[in-house]
Coordinates of C-alpha atoms in Angstrom, one line a residue:
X116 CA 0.0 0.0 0.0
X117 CA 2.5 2.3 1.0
X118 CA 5.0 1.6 -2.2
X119 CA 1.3 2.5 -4.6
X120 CA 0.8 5.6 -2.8
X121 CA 4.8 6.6 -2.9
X122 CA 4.4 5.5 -6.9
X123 CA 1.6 7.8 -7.3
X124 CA 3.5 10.6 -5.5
X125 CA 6.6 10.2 -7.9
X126 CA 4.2 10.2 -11.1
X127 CA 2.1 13.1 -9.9
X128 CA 5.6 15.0 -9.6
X129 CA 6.7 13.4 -12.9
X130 CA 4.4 14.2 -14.9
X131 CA 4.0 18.4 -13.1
X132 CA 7.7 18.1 -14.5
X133 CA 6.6 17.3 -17.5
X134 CA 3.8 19.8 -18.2
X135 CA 6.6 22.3 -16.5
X136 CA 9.1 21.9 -19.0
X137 CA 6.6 21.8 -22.0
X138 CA 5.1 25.2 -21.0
X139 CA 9.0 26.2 -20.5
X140 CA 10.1 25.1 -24.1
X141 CA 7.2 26.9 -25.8
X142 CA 8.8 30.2 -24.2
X143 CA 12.4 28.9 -25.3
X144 CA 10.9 29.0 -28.6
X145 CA 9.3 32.3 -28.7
X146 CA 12.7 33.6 -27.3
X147 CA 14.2 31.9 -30.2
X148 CA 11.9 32.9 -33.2
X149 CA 12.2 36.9 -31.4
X150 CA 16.0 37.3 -30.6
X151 CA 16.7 35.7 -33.6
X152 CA 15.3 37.8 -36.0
X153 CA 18.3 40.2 -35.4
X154 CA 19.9 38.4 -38.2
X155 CA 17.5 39.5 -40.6
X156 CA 16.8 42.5 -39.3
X157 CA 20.7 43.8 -39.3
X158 CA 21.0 43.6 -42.7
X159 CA 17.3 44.8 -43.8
X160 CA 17.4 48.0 -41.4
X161 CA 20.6 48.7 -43.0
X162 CA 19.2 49.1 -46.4
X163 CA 15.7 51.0 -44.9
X164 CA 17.1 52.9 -42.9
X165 CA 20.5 54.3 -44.8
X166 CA 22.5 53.1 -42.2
X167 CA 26.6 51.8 -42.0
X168 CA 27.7 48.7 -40.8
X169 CA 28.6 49.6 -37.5
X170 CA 25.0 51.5 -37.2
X171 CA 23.2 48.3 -38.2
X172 CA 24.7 46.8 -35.2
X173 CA 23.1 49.0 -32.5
X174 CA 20.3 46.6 -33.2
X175 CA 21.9 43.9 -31.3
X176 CA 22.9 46.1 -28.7
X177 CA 19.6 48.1 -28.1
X178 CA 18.2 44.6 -27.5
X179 CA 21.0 42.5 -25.5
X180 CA 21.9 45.7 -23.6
X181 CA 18.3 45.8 -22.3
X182 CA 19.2 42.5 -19.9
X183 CA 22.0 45.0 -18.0
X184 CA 19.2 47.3 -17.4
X185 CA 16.3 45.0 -16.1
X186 CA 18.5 42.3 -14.4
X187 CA 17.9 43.8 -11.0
X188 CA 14.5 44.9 -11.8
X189 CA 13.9 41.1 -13.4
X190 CA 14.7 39.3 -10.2
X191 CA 12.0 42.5 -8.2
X192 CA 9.8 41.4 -10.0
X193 CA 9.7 37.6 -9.7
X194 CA 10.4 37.9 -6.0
X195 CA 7.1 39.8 -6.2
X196 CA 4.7 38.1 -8.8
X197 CA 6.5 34.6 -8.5
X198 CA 7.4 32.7 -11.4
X199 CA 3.9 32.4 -13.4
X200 CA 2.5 35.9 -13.0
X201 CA 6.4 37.4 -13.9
X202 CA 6.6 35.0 -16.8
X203 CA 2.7 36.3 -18.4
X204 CA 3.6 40.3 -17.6
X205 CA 7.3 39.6 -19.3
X206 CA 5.4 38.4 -22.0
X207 CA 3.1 41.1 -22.8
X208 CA 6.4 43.6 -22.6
X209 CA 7.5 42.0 -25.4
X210 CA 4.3 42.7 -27.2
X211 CA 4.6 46.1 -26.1
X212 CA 8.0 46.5 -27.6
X213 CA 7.0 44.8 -30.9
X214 CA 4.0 47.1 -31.3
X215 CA 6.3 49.5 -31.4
X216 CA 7.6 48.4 -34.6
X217 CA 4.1 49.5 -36.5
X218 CA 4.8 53.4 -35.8
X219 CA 8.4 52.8 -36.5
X220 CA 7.9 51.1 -39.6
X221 CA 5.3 54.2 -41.1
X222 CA 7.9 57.2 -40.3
X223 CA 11.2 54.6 -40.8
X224 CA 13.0 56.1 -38.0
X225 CA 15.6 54.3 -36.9
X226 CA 15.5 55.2 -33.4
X227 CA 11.8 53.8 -32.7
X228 CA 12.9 50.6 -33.8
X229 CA 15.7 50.3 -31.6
X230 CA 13.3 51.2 -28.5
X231 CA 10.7 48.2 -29.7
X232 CA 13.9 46.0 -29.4
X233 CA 15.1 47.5 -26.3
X234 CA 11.9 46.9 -24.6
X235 CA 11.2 43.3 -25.9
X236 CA 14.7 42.8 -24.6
X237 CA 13.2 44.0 -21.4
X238 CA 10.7 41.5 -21.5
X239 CA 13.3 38.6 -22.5
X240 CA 15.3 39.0 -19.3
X241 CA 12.8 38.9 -17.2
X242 CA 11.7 35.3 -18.8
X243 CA 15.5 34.8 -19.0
X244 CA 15.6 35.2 -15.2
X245 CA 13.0 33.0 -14.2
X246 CA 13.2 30.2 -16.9
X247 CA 16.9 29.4 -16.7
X248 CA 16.7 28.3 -13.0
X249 CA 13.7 26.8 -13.2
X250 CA 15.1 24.7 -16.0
X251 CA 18.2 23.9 -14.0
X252 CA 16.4 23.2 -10.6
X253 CA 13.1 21.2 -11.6
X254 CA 14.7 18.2 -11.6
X255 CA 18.1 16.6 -10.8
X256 CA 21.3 18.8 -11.1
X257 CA 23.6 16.5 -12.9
X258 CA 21.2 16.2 -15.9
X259 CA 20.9 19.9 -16.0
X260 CA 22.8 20.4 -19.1
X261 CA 20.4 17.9 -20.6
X262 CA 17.3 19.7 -19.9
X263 CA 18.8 23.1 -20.9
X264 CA 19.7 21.4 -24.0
X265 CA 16.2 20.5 -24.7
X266 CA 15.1 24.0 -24.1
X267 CA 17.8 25.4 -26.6
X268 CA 16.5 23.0 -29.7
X269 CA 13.3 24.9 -29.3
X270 CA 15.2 28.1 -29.3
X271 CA 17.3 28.0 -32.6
X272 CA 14.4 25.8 -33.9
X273 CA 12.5 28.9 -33.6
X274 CA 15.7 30.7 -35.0
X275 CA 16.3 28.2 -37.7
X276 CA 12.6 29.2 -38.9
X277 CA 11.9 32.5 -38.1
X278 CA 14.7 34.2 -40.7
X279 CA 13.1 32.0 -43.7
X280 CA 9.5 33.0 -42.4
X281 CA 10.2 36.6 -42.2
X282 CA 12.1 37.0 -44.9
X283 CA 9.3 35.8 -47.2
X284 CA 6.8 38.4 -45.9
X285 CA 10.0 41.1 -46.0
X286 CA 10.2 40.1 -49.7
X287 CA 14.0 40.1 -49.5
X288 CA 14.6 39.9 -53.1
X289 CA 12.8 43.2 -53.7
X290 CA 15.7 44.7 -51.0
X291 CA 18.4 42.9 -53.0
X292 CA 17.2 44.9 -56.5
X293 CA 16.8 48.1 -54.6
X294 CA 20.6 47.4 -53.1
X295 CA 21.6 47.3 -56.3
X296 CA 19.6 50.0 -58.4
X297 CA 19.2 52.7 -55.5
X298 CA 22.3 54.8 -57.0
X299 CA 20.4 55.1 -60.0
X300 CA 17.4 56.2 -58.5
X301 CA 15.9 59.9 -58.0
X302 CA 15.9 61.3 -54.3
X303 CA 11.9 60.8 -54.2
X304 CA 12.1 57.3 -56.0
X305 CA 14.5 56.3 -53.4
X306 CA 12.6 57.6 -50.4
X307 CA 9.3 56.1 -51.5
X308 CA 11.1 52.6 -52.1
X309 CA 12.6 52.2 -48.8
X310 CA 9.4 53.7 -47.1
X311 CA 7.5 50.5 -48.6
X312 CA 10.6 48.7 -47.7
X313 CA 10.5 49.8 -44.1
X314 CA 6.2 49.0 -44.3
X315 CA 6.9 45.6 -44.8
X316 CA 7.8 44.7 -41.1
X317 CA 4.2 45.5 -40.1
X318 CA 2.4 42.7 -41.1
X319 CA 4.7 40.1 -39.4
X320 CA 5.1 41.9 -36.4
X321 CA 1.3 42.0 -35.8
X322 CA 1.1 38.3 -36.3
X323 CA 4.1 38.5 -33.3
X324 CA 2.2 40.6 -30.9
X325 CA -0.9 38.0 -31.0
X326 CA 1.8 34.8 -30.7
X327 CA 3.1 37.0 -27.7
X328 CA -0.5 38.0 -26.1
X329 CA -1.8 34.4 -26.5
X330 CA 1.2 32.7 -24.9
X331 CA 1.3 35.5 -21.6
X332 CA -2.5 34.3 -21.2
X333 CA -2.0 30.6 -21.7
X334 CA 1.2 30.8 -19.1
X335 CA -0.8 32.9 -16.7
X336 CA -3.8 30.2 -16.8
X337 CA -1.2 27.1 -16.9
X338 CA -0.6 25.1 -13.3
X339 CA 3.0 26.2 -14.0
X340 CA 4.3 25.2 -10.1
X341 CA 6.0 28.2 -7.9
X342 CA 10.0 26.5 -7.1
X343 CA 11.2 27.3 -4.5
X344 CA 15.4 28.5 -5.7
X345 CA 16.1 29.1 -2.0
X346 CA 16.1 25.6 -0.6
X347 CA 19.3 24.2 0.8
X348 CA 19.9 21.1 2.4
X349 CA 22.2 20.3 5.8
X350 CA 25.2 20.5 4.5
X351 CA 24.7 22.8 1.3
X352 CA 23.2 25.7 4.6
X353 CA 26.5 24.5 6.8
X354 CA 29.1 25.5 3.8
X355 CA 26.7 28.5 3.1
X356 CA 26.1 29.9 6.6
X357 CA 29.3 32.8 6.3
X358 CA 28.4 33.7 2.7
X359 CA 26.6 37.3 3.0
X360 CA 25.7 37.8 -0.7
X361 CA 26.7 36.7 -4.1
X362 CA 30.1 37.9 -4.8
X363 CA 31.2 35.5 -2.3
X364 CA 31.2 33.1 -4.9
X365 CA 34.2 33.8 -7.4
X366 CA 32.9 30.8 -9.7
X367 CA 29.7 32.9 -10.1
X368 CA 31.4 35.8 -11.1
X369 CA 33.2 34.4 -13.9
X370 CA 30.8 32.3 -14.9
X371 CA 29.1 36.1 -15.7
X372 CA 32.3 36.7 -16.9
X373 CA 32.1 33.5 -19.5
X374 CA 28.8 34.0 -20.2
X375 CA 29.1 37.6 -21.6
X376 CA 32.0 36.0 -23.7
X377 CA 29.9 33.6 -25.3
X378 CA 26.5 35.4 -25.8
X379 CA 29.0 37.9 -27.5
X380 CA 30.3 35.4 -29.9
X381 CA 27.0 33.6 -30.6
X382 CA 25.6 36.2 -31.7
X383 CA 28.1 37.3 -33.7
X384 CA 28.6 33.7 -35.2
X385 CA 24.5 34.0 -36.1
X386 CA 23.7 37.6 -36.7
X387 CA 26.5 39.0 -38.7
X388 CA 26.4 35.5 -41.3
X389 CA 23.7 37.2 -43.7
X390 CA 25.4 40.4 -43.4
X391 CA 28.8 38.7 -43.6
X392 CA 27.2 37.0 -47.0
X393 CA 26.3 39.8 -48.3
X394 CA 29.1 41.2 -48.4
X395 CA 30.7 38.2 -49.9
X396 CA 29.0 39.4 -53.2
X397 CA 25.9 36.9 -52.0
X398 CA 22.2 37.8 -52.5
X399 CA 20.1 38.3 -49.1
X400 CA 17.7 35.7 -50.6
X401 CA 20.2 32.9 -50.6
X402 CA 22.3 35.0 -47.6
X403 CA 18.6 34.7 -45.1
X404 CA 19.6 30.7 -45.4
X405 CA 23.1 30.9 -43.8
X406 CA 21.6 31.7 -40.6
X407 CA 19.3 28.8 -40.4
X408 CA 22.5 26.5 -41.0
X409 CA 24.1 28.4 -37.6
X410 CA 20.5 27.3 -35.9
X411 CA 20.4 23.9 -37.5
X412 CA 24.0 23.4 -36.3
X413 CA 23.2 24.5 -32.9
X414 CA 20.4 22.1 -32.6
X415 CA 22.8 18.8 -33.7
X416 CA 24.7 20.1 -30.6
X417 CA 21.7 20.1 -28.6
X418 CA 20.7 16.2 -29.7
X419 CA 24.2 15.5 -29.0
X420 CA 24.4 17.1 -25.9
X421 CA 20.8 15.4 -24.5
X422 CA 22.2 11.9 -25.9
X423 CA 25.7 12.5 -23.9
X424 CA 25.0 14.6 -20.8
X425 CA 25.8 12.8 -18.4
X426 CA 26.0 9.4 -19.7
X427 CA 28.9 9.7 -21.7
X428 CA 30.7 12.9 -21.6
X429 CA 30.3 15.5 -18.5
X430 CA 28.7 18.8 -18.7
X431 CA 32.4 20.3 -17.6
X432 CA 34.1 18.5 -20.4
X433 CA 31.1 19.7 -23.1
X434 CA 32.1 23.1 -22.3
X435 CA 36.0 22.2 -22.8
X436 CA 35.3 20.6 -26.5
X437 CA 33.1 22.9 -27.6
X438 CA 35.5 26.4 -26.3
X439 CA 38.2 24.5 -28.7
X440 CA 36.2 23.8 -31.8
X441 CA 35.2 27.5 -31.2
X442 CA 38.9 28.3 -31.5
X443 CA 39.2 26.0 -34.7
X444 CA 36.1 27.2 -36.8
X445 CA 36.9 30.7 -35.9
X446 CA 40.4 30.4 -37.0
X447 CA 39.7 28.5 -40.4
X448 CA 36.5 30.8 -41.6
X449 CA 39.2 33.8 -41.2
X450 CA 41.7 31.8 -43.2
X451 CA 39.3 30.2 -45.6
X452 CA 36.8 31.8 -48.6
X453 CA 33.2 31.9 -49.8
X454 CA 30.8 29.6 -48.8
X455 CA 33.8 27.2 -47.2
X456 CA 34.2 30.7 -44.7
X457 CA 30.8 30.7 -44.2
X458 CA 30.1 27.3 -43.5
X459 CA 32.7 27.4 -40.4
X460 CA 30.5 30.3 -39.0
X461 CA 27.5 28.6 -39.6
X462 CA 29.3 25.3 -37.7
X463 CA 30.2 27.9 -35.0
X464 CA 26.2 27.1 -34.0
X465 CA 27.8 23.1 -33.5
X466 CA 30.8 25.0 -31.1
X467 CA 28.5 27.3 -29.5
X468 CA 25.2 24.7 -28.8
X469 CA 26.6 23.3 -25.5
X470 CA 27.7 25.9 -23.8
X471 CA 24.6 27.8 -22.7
X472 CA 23.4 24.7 -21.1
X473 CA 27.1 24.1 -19.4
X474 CA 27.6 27.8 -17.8
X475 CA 24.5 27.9 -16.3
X476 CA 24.5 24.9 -13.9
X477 CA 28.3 25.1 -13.7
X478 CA 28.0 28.9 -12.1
X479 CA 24.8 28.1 -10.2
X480 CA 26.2 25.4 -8.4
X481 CA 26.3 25.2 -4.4
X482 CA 25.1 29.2 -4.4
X483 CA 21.5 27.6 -2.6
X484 CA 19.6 30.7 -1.3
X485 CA 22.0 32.9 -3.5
X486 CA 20.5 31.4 -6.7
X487 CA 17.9 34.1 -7.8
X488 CA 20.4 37.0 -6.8
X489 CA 23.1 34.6 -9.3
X490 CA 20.8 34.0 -11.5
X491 CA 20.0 37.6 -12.1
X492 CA 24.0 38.6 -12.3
X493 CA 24.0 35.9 -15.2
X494 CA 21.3 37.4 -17.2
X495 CA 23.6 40.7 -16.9
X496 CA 25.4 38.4 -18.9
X497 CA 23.3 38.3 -21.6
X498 CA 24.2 41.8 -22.5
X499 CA 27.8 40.3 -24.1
X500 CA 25.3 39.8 -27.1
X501 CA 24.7 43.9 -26.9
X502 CA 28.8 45.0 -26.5
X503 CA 31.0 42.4 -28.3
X504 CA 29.0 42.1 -31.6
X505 CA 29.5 45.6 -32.0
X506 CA 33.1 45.6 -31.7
X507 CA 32.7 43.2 -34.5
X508 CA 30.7 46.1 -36.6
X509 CA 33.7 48.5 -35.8
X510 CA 35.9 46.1 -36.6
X511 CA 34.1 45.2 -39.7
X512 CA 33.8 48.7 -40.7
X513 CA 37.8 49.8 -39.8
X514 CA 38.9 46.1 -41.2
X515 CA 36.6 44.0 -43.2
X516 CA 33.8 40.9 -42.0
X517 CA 36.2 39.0 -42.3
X518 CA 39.3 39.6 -40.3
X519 CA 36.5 41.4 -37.9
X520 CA 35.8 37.9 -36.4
X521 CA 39.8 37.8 -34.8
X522 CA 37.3 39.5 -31.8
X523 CA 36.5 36.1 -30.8
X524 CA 39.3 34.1 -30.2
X525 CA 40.0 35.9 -26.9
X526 CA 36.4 34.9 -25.9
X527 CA 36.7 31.3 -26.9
X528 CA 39.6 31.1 -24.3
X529 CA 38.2 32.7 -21.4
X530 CA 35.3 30.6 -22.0
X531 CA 38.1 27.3 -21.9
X532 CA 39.7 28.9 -18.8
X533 CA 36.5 28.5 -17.3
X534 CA 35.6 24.9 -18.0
X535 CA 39.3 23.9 -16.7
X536 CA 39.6 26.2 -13.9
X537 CA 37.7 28.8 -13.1
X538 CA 34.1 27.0 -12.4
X539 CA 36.3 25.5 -9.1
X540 CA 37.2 28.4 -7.8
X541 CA 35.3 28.7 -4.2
X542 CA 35.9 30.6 -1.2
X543 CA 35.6 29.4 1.9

């Protein structure tokens, strides 16, 4: 009797898991299909909006900068509307921020777009904030890496798709013709081109804000469970009982450290590969596909990374292979050409895949009631996607595309310091 109502128990919790993570991965993939989008939108907001290189990547910083900002105010508000409630008013931010894109769109001002990306942004790192730990806690720590795993092949999913849908509806090969034929143009033929240009946006985004609103009142109906990130046990409170805050835990500060250095060169590895196309003489209508090989390549490290973690290959050791083929691909798509250059970017999704769901539970471990206060320094991280890709757009800009992407070796190696040594480092 007693073993039947202890099996009941288990599936009860099992399967609260289960609906947990499912509610969990649909927001992965609506954080996938939004951030990703920068890829597109670099290169198309360039042409629209008459700006340079380097200008065309503010969009990634108004939106990943947006994570320094709200970090503190992310983890306010979950400590005050718990998990669910933060989650469905994160989500209707976001809408917020993409409605923004309607008004921006009809006057093409630059400026208006970046604050609709800026304030989806805002939304992301609240969801950031309460997601990733809830991922990493909901069930057993040493298959972390797993679960995170499955959470990221719904994001670049969502990020393989989402360049190939948009792009249709942006009509990219009317963008390439004006590219090539605006010189030729009159002043008012050129304005009235990239003002239908820039109108473009409008419809998609709509169909964005509903996907947005829907999901915030699905999420804020669900019987998502509260988690409680503060629980320690005996001996976790005993080793925690002098700590007085969060910076007494050096592994969590470089694992900040690491994970601004590798948000930095994802990004970089998937947003500037259209761009990066394009300027290899290659049409934004065969370009939009490049990024969707970075995704797709991030998702085979994903399978690979749920197949492994933890049976064959630990979540440390993930993060030490994949900082050296990060190293490699980076070195041969700077000493290589064409399509053969851009395929090693695109692998750079393969390099990259595993390390999001390494850092996470790597940094978070053993910081018990200092997880949400972590977990909010780590979102700060996020914002390595805002500064180092546009280092790469000076860089691009002063240099070429090319020899631009020397800005992430450096980063690659941090990131292997980390999964050798630094992730040890505690204080007593």
């Amino acid at each position: 009797m007693a073993n039947s109502v202890a099996e009941e128990k288990a599936n009860r919790v099992e399967g609260s898991t289960t609906r947990s993570i499912i509610i969990i991965g649909a927001l992965f993939f609506i954080f996938g299909f939004v951030t990703w989008l920068n890829s597109l939108l670099i290169p198309y907001l360039e042409i629209a909006c008459e700006l340079t290189k380097f200008q065309s990547f503010f969009v990634t910083f108004a939106f990943y900068i947006a994570y320094v900002v709200m970090a503190p105010v992310s983890t306010k508000t979950l400590n005050w509307l718990g998990f669910k409630k933060g989650m469905s008013v994160a989500l209707v931010i976001m809408a917020f921020g993409a409605l923004l894109f309607i008004p921006a769109a009809i006057t093409r001002t630059y400026l208006l777009f970046l604050s609709g990306l800026f304030i989806m942004g805002s939304g992301l790192a609240i969801l950031q904030t309460a997601s990733n730990p809830y991922v990493t806690i909901v069930g057993p720590a040493e298959s972390a890496a797993k679960r995170i795993s499955i959470m990221g092949i719904c994001n670049k999913l969502a990020g393989a798709i989402a360049p190939i849908l948009i792009g249709f509806f942006l009509q990219l090969e009317k963008a390439d013709e004006l590219q090539s034929d605006i010189a030729n143009l009159t002043s008012a033929e050129r304005i009235n081109e990239l003002n239908e240009m820039a109108l473009r946006v409008i419809p998609p985004y709509i169909g964005i804000i509903a996907v947005l609103l829907i999901l915030a009142f699905w999420v804020f109906k669900s019987s998502l469970p509260e988690v409680d990130t503060d629980e320690e046990d005996e001996t976790l409170s005993t080793t925690n009982a002098g700590k007085t805050s969060v910076f007494d835990f050096p592994h969590v500060i470089l694992g900040v450290i690491t994970l601004f250095l590798y948000v930095g060169v994802e990004v970089i590895a998937a947003d500037s590969i259209i761009s990066y196309g394009a300027s290899q003489g290659i049409a934004l209508t065969t370009a939009k596909y490049f990024a969707t090989g970075t995704m797709v390549s991030m998702v085979i490290g994903y399978i690979i990374g749920i197949i492994t973690i933890p049976k064959v290959i630990s979540q440390e050791n993930a993060l030490r292979v994949s900082a050296v083929l990060g190293i490699v691909f980076s070195i041969l798509a700077i000493f290589t050409e064409g399509y053969v250059s851009l395929a090693f970017i695109a692998l750079l999704g393969l390099a990259n895949s595993l390390m999001w769901p390494a850092i996470w539970p790597m940094a978070l471990a053993d910081v018990g009631r200092f997880t949400k206060a972590a977990s909010s320094l780590l979102v700060m991280g996020i914002a390595g996607g805002a500064i180092i890709p546009l280092a790469y757009g000076a860089l691009a800009e002063t240099w070429n595309p090319q020899d631009a992407y020397w800005v992430m070796i450096p980063c690659y190696l941090f990131i292997l310091y980390f999964a050798v040594l630094g992730y040890k480092i505690r204080r007593s």
